[in-house]
PDB file of C-alpha atoms in Angstrom:
ATOM      1  CA  ASP T  28      60.201-136.516-136.257  1.00  0.00           C
ATOM      2  CA  GLY T  29      61.016-134.575-139.551  1.00  0.00           C
ATOM      3  CA  GLY T  30      58.637-132.789-141.830  1.00  0.00           C
ATOM      4  CA  ILE T  31      57.966-129.671-140.061  1.00  0.00           C
ATOM      5  CA  THR T  32      60.541-127.846-137.824  1.00  0.00           C
ATOM      6  CA  GLN T  33      60.421-124.763-135.694  1.00  0.00           C
ATOM      7  CA  SER T  34      63.395-122.710-134.267  1.00  0.00           C
ATOM      8  CA  PRO T  35      64.396-121.798-131.649  1.00  0.00           C
ATOM      9  CA  LYS T  36      62.878-124.112-129.172  1.00  0.00           C
ATOM     10  CA  TYR T  37      63.158-121.417-126.448  1.00  0.00           C
ATOM     11  CA  LEU T  38      63.172-117.693-126.972  1.00  0.00           C
ATOM     12  CA  PHE T  39      63.490-114.744-124.569  1.00  0.00           C
ATOM     13  CA  ARG T  40      62.613-111.286-125.424  1.00  0.00           C
ATOM     14  CA  LYS T  41      62.702-108.019-123.633  1.00  0.00           C
ATOM     15  CA  GLU T  42      59.688-105.808-123.654  1.00  0.00           C
ATOM     16  CA  GLY T  43      59.653-103.494-126.713  1.00  0.00           C
ATOM     17  CA  GLN T  44      61.552-105.855-128.988  1.00  0.00           C
ATOM     18  CA  ASN T  45      60.256-107.529-132.049  1.00  0.00           C
ATOM     19  CA  VAL T  46      61.270-111.389-132.459  1.00  0.00           C
ATOM     20  CA  THR T  47      60.792-113.754-135.258  1.00  0.00           C
ATOM     21  CA  LEU T  48      59.800-117.395-135.037  1.00  0.00           C
ATOM     22  CA  SER T  49      60.873-119.685-137.793  1.00  0.00           C
ATOM     23  CA  CYS T  50      58.753-122.621-139.240  1.00  0.00           C
ATOM     24  CA  GLU T  51      59.958-124.767-142.052  1.00  0.00           C
ATOM     25  CA  GLN T  52      58.370-127.717-143.807  1.00  0.00           C
ATOM     26  CA  ASN T  53      59.684-130.122-146.334  1.00  0.00           C
ATOM     27  CA  LEU T  54      56.416-131.987-146.875  1.00  0.00           C
ATOM     28  CA  ASN T  55      55.359-129.986-149.948  1.00  0.00           C
ATOM     29  CA  HIS T  56      52.361-128.738-148.177  1.00  0.00           C
ATOM     30  CA  ASP T  57      50.394-125.695-149.634  1.00  0.00           C
ATOM     31  CA  ALA T  58      48.783-124.498-146.402  1.00  0.00           C
ATOM     32  CA  MET T  59      50.534-123.379-143.184  1.00  0.00           C
ATOM     33  CA  TYR T  60      49.161-122.167-139.903  1.00  0.00           C
ATOM     34  CA  TRP T  61      50.302-120.508-136.728  1.00  0.00           C
ATOM     35  CA  TYR T  62      48.674-121.007-133.353  1.00  0.00           C
ATOM     36  CA  ARG T  63      49.163-119.812-129.920  1.00  0.00           C
ATOM     37  CA  GLN T  64      48.862-122.207-127.026  1.00  0.00           C
ATOM     38  CA  ASP T  65      48.094-120.985-123.466  1.00  0.00           C
ATOM     39  CA  PRO T  66      47.199-123.245-120.404  1.00  0.00           C
ATOM     40  CA  GLY T  67      43.471-123.901-120.252  1.00  0.00           C
ATOM     41  CA  GLN T  68      42.662-122.060-123.706  1.00  0.00           C
ATOM     42  CA  GLY T  69      43.470-124.779-126.221  1.00  0.00           C
ATOM     43  CA  LEU T  70      45.085-123.652-129.491  1.00  0.00           C
ATOM     44  CA  ARG T  71      44.106-120.251-131.051  1.00  0.00           C
ATOM     45  CA  LEU T  72      44.815-119.362-134.749  1.00  0.00           C
ATOM     46  CA  ILE T  73      47.019-116.291-135.232  1.00  0.00           C
ATOM     47  CA  TYR T  74      47.462-116.564-139.156  1.00  0.00           C
ATOM     48  CA  TYR T  75      47.162-118.945-141.887  1.00  0.00           C
ATOM     49  CA  SER T  76      48.472-119.123-145.330  1.00  0.00           C
ATOM     50  CA  GLN T  77      46.674-121.237-148.258  1.00  0.00           C
ATOM     51  CA  ILE T  78      49.550-120.730-150.742  1.00  0.00           C
ATOM     52  CA  VAL T  79      52.642-118.792-151.372  1.00  0.00           C
ATOM     53  CA  ASN T  80      52.472-115.131-151.294  1.00  0.00           C
ATOM     54  CA  ASP T  81      49.054-115.280-149.617  1.00  0.00           C
ATOM     55  CA  PHE T  82      47.988-115.166-145.847  1.00  0.00           C
ATOM     56  CA  GLN T  83      45.036-114.162-143.828  1.00  0.00           C
ATOM     57  CA  LYS T  84      44.467-113.124-140.129  1.00  0.00           C
ATOM     58  CA  GLY T  85      43.177-115.784-137.749  1.00  0.00           C
ATOM     59  CA  ASP T  86      41.279-115.169-134.695  1.00  0.00           C
ATOM     60  CA  ILE T  87      44.042-113.355-132.666  1.00  0.00           C
ATOM     61  CA  ALA T  88      46.215-111.671-135.134  1.00  0.00           C
ATOM     62  CA  GLU T  89      46.744-108.333-133.444  1.00  0.00           C
ATOM     63  CA  GLY T  90      50.348-107.718-132.591  1.00  0.00           C
ATOM     64  CA  TYR T  91      51.588-110.423-134.969  1.00  0.00           C
ATOM     65  CA  SER T  92      52.865-110.431-138.659  1.00  0.00           C
ATOM     66  CA  VAL T  93      53.833-113.173-141.073  1.00  0.00           C
ATOM     67  CA  SER T  94      55.077-113.687-144.621  1.00  0.00           C
ATOM     68  CA  ARG T  95      55.071-116.440-147.121  1.00  0.00           C
ATOM     69  CA  GLU T  96      57.626-115.748-149.732  1.00  0.00           C
ATOM     70  CA  LYS T  97      58.550-119.545-150.051  1.00  0.00           C
ATOM     71  CA  LYS T  98      56.223-122.594-150.020  1.00  0.00           C
ATOM     72  CA  GLU T  99      58.487-124.235-147.237  1.00  0.00           C
ATOM     73  CA  SER T 100      58.694-121.255-145.008  1.00  0.00           C
ATOM     74  CA  PHE T 101      56.192-119.384-142.886  1.00  0.00           C
ATOM     75  CA  PRO T 102      57.822-117.092-140.326  1.00  0.00           C
ATOM     76  CA  LEU T 103      55.894-115.498-137.621  1.00  0.00           C
ATOM     77  CA  THR T 104      57.041-112.056-136.124  1.00  0.00           C
ATOM     78  CA  VAL T 105      55.813-111.230-132.761  1.00  0.00           C
ATOM     79  CA  THR T 106      55.786-107.358-132.411  1.00  0.00           C
ATOM     80  CA  SER T 107      55.958-105.062-129.468  1.00  0.00           C
ATOM     81  CA  ALA T 108      52.283-104.341-130.035  1.00  0.00           C
ATOM     82  CA  GLN T 109      51.444-107.811-128.716  1.00  0.00           C
ATOM     83  CA  LYS T 110      50.388-107.033-125.068  1.00  0.00           C
ATOM     84  CA  ASN T 111      50.995-110.580-123.694  1.00  0.00           C
ATOM     85  CA  PRO T 112      53.293-112.440-125.966  1.00  0.00           C
ATOM     86  CA  THR T 113      54.497-115.051-123.471  1.00  0.00           C
ATOM     87  CA  ALA T 114      53.018-118.319-124.652  1.00  0.00           C
ATOM     88  CA  PHE T 115      53.875-121.566-126.579  1.00  0.00           C
ATOM     89  CA  TYR T 116      53.729-121.114-130.416  1.00  0.00           C
ATOM     90  CA  LEU T 117      52.901-124.000-132.755  1.00  0.00           C
ATOM     91  CA  CYS T 118      53.232-124.036-136.504  1.00  0.00           C
ATOM     92  CA  ALA T 119      51.396-126.493-138.667  1.00  0.00           C
ATOM     93  CA  SER T 120      50.801-127.413-142.284  1.00  0.00           C
ATOM     94  CA  THR T 121      48.370-129.352-144.435  1.00  0.00           C
ATOM     95  CA  LEU T 122      48.664-130.771-147.998  1.00  0.00           C
ATOM     96  CA  LYS T 123      45.930-128.568-149.265  1.00  0.00           C
ATOM     97  CA  PRO T 124      43.865-125.792-147.496  1.00  0.00           C
ATOM     98  CA  VAL T 125      40.676-127.698-147.243  1.00  0.00           C
ATOM     99  CA  SER T 126      38.896-129.524-144.451  1.00  0.00           C
ATOM    100  CA  TYR T 127      39.649-133.331-143.914  1.00  0.00           C
ATOM    101  CA  ASN T 128      43.381-132.752-144.402  1.00  0.00           C
ATOM    102  CA  GLU T 129      45.355-133.717-141.307  1.00  0.00           C
ATOM    103  CA  GLN T 130      47.362-130.852-139.846  1.00  0.00           C
ATOM    104  CA  PHE T 131      51.084-131.721-139.049  1.00  0.00           C
ATOM    105  CA  PHE T 132      52.426-129.703-136.119  1.00  0.00           C
ATOM    106  CA  GLY T 133      56.117-128.648-135.535  1.00  0.00           C
ATOM    107  CA  PRO T 134      57.688-129.071-132.137  1.00  0.00           C
ATOM    108  CA  GLY T 135      56.900-125.499-130.984  1.00  0.00           C
ATOM    109  CA  THR T 136      58.635-122.390-129.720  1.00  0.00           C
ATOM    110  CA  ARG T 137      58.270-121.236-126.201  1.00  0.00           C
ATOM    111  CA  LEU T 138      58.611-117.379-125.996  1.00  0.00           C
ATOM    112  CA  THR T 139      59.077-115.677-122.638  1.00  0.00           C
ATOM    113  CA  VAL T 140      59.058-111.993-122.275  1.00  0.00           C
ATOM    114  CA  LEU T 141      61.354-110.836-119.711  1.00  0.00           C
TER     115      LEU T 141
ATOM    116  CA  GLY O  26      32.538-117.759-135.879  1.00  0.00           C
ATOM    117  CA  GLU O  27      32.738-121.365-134.598  1.00  0.00           C
ATOM    118  CA  ASN O  28      32.998-122.004-130.886  1.00  0.00           C
ATOM    119  CA  VAL O  29      34.143-125.438-129.352  1.00  0.00           C
ATOM    120  CA  GLU O  30      33.636-126.157-125.755  1.00  0.00           C
ATOM    121  CA  GLN O  31      35.478-129.149-124.286  1.00  0.00           C
ATOM    122  CA  HIS O  32      34.808-130.972-120.907  1.00  0.00           C
ATOM    123  CA  PRO O  33      36.183-131.944-118.587  1.00  0.00           C
ATOM    124  CA  SER O  34      39.338-130.004-118.295  1.00  0.00           C
ATOM    125  CA  THR O  35      41.180-132.821-116.267  1.00  0.00           C
ATOM    126  CA  LEU O  36      40.274-136.407-115.895  1.00  0.00           C
ATOM    127  CA  SER O  37      42.025-138.957-113.767  1.00  0.00           C
ATOM    128  CA  VAL O  38      41.328-142.728-114.308  1.00  0.00           C
ATOM    129  CA  GLN O  39      42.836-145.981-113.048  1.00  0.00           C
ATOM    130  CA  GLU O  40      44.527-148.094-115.590  1.00  0.00           C
ATOM    131  CA  GLY O  41      42.016-150.331-117.446  1.00  0.00           C
ATOM    132  CA  ASP O  42      39.120-147.943-116.910  1.00  0.00           C
ATOM    133  CA  SER O  43      37.329-146.089-119.760  1.00  0.00           C
ATOM    134  CA  ALA O  44      37.705-142.415-120.401  1.00  0.00           C
ATOM    135  CA  VAL O  45      35.232-140.076-122.197  1.00  0.00           C
ATOM    136  CA  ILE O  46      35.746-136.508-123.262  1.00  0.00           C
ATOM    137  CA  LYS O  47      33.074-134.446-124.586  1.00  0.00           C
ATOM    138  CA  CYS O  48      33.007-131.427-126.977  1.00  0.00           C
ATOM    139  CA  THR O  49      30.155-129.199-128.229  1.00  0.00           C
ATOM    140  CA  TYR O  50      30.339-126.912-131.265  1.00  0.00           C
ATOM    141  CA  SER O  51      28.182-123.899-132.285  1.00  0.00           C
ATOM    142  CA  ASP O  52      28.412-123.752-136.137  1.00  0.00           C
ATOM    143  CA  SER O  53      25.838-126.232-137.642  1.00  0.00           C
ATOM    144  CA  ALA O  54      28.046-126.056-140.914  1.00  0.00           C
ATOM    145  CA  SER O  55      30.990-127.675-139.325  1.00  0.00           C
ATOM    146  CA  ASN O  56      31.632-130.975-140.920  1.00  0.00           C
ATOM    147  CA  TYR O  57      34.934-132.395-139.879  1.00  0.00           C
ATOM    148  CA  PHE O  58      35.888-133.120-136.313  1.00  0.00           C
ATOM    149  CA  PRO O  59      39.395-134.358-135.443  1.00  0.00           C
ATOM    150  CA  TRP O  60      40.988-135.167-132.192  1.00  0.00           C
ATOM    151  CA  TYR O  61      44.622-134.451-131.387  1.00  0.00           C
ATOM    152  CA  LYS O  62      46.884-135.889-128.444  1.00  0.00           C
ATOM    153  CA  GLN O  63      49.756-133.752-127.073  1.00  0.00           C
ATOM    154  CA  GLU O  64      52.075-135.672-124.706  1.00  0.00           C
ATOM    155  CA  LEU O  65      54.161-133.682-122.308  1.00  0.00           C
ATOM    156  CA  GLY O  66      56.784-131.547-124.237  1.00  0.00           C
ATOM    157  CA  LYS O  67      55.783-132.905-127.618  1.00  0.00           C
ATOM    158  CA  ARG O  68      53.866-131.628-130.585  1.00  0.00           C
ATOM    159  CA  PRO O  69      49.965-132.400-130.943  1.00  0.00           C
ATOM    160  CA  GLN O  70      49.372-135.453-133.162  1.00  0.00           C
ATOM    161  CA  LEU O  71      46.145-136.445-134.687  1.00  0.00           C
ATOM    162  CA  ILE O  72      44.629-139.710-133.218  1.00  0.00           C
ATOM    163  CA  ILE O  73      41.238-139.936-134.767  1.00  0.00           C
ATOM    164  CA  ASP O  74      38.744-137.838-136.810  1.00  0.00           C
ATOM    165  CA  ILE O  75      35.274-138.104-138.160  1.00  0.00           C
ATOM    166  CA  ARG O  76      33.319-136.492-140.816  1.00  0.00           C
ATOM    167  CA  SER O  77      29.639-135.259-140.422  1.00  0.00           C
ATOM    168  CA  ASN O  78      28.341-138.049-142.680  1.00  0.00           C
ATOM    169  CA  VAL O  79      29.435-140.735-140.155  1.00  0.00           C
ATOM    170  CA  GLY O  80      28.025-141.172-136.527  1.00  0.00           C
ATOM    171  CA  GLU O  81      30.776-143.263-135.040  1.00  0.00           C
ATOM    172  CA  LYS O  82      34.321-144.258-135.956  1.00  0.00           C
ATOM    173  CA  LYS O  83      36.634-146.631-134.120  1.00  0.00           C
ATOM    174  CA  ASP O  84      40.293-147.372-134.182  1.00  0.00           C
ATOM    175  CA  GLN O  85      41.461-150.166-131.768  1.00  0.00           C
ATOM    176  CA  ARG O  86      40.837-148.711-128.197  1.00  0.00           C
ATOM    177  CA  ILE O  87      39.753-145.261-129.275  1.00  0.00           C
ATOM    178  CA  ALA O  88      36.354-144.248-130.834  1.00  0.00           C
ATOM    179  CA  VAL O  89      34.656-141.088-131.574  1.00  0.00           C
ATOM    180  CA  THR O  90      30.895-140.575-131.739  1.00  0.00           C
ATOM    181  CA  LEU O  91      29.045-137.537-133.348  1.00  0.00           C
ATOM    182  CA  ASN O  92      25.609-136.265-132.778  1.00  0.00           C
ATOM    183  CA  LYS O  93      24.916-133.490-135.368  1.00  0.00           C
ATOM    184  CA  THR O  94      21.431-132.691-134.055  1.00  0.00           C
ATOM    185  CA  ALA O  95      22.705-131.880-130.522  1.00  0.00           C
ATOM    186  CA  LYS O  96      26.101-130.528-131.977  1.00  0.00           C
ATOM    187  CA  HIS O  97      28.355-132.497-129.936  1.00  0.00           C
ATOM    188  CA  PHE O  98      31.056-135.212-130.281  1.00  0.00           C
ATOM    189  CA  SER O  99      32.912-137.397-127.865  1.00  0.00           C
ATOM    190  CA  LEU O 100      36.128-139.289-127.636  1.00  0.00           C
ATOM    191  CA  HIS O 101      36.073-142.585-125.871  1.00  0.00           C
ATOM    192  CA  ILE O 102      39.194-144.361-124.822  1.00  0.00           C
ATOM    193  CA  THR O 103      38.783-148.123-123.453  1.00  0.00           C
ATOM    194  CA  GLU O 104      41.252-150.074-121.471  1.00  0.00           C
ATOM    195  CA  THR O 105      43.258-146.922-120.667  1.00  0.00           C
ATOM    196  CA  GLN O 106      46.999-147.454-120.130  1.00  0.00           C
ATOM    197  CA  PRO O 107      49.538-145.003-118.641  1.00  0.00           C
ATOM    198  CA  GLU O 108      50.860-143.976-121.929  1.00  0.00           C
ATOM    199  CA  ASP O 109      47.422-142.604-122.757  1.00  0.00           C
ATOM    200  CA  SER O 110      48.206-139.858-120.277  1.00  0.00           C
ATOM    201  CA  ALA O 111      48.297-136.694-122.258  1.00  0.00           C
ATOM    202  CA  VAL O 112      46.460-133.478-123.165  1.00  0.00           C
ATOM    203  CA  TYR O 113      43.602-134.077-125.696  1.00  0.00           C
ATOM    204  CA  PHE O 114      42.111-131.406-127.826  1.00  0.00           C
ATOM    205  CA  CYS O 115      39.086-131.680-129.929  1.00  0.00           C
ATOM    206  CA  ALA O 116      38.590-129.469-132.942  1.00  0.00           C
ATOM    207  CA  ALA O 117      35.982-128.552-135.640  1.00  0.00           C
ATOM    208  CA  SER O 118      36.103-127.228-139.109  1.00  0.00           C
ATOM    209  CA  ARG O 119      33.825-126.512-142.042  1.00  0.00           C
ATOM    210  CA  GLY O 120      34.487-127.204-145.616  1.00  0.00           C
ATOM    211  CA  THR O 121      34.781-123.526-146.614  1.00  0.00           C
ATOM    212  CA  SER O 122      37.199-122.686-144.033  1.00  0.00           C
ATOM    213  CA  TYR O 123      40.526-123.265-145.772  1.00  0.00           C
ATOM    214  CA  GLY O 124      41.437-125.976-143.385  1.00  0.00           C
ATOM    215  CA  LYS O 125      41.146-123.770-140.303  1.00  0.00           C
ATOM    216  CA  LEU O 126      40.526-125.606-137.182  1.00  0.00           C
ATOM    217  CA  THR O 127      38.785-124.220-134.070  1.00  0.00           C
ATOM    218  CA  PHE O 128      39.992-126.087-130.987  1.00  0.00           C
ATOM    219  CA  GLY O 129      38.489-126.862-127.625  1.00  0.00           C
ATOM    220  CA  GLN O 130      40.295-125.960-124.480  1.00  0.00           C
ATOM    221  CA  GLY O 131      41.976-129.291-123.869  1.00  0.00           C
ATOM    222  CA  THR O 132      41.495-132.084-121.412  1.00  0.00           C
ATOM    223  CA  ILE O 133      44.417-133.233-119.181  1.00  0.00           C
ATOM    224  CA  LEU O 134      44.078-137.053-118.959  1.00  0.00           C
ATOM    225  CA  THR O 135      45.997-138.896-116.209  1.00  0.00           C
ATOM    226  CA  VAL O 136      46.010-142.621-116.042  1.00  0.00           C
ATOM    227  CA  HIS O 137      47.160-144.075-112.890  1.00  0.00           C
ATOM    228  CA  PRO O 138      48.787-147.384-112.856  1.00  0.00           C
TER     229      PRO O 138
END
């Protein structure tokens, strides 16, 4: 599996710390997305970016921040303001930010707050 | 915004049986409905999708049906095999949503040999 990568695979954080999750793609995709996956709740959209230097909040953006300085990179920062950050985080990308485009997912990062 | 409900949350079948997973959506403007499969410890992958101008789509052992009037769509897997065991997610999207998907809660499918 190439194309879209996430690091690290596992991440442990102490309460009160900010952490940054990496997402990189070499598919030349314009749009990128961050989802949070919790058991029994499916995937919920945190932030998305249609193009470089542009991003919008998703359904559960509180306590998170992103940047999109390069087309291939879309890092997610989980801040100390996020009340329940322990979850599995998935990054995805699509060729264009339109419906009908398949979303390709990264392998995910499992974040645990100690 | 869009809301997608998925049922059942767990489904257990014997190898060779059929499996059906159902989703309902709330936004009548949604026009794209993909299904993703996530095997244990792996990333979600698209297995089939359907657009609102089509009522049914089939790909080998899997098929998806769409009822726009009732706002629901279903995934059908025939002749199930143990390797079909995974979590399945439905999703919905509208053309003006910049590719954003609203996912259902997921169905854990277990196929017993």
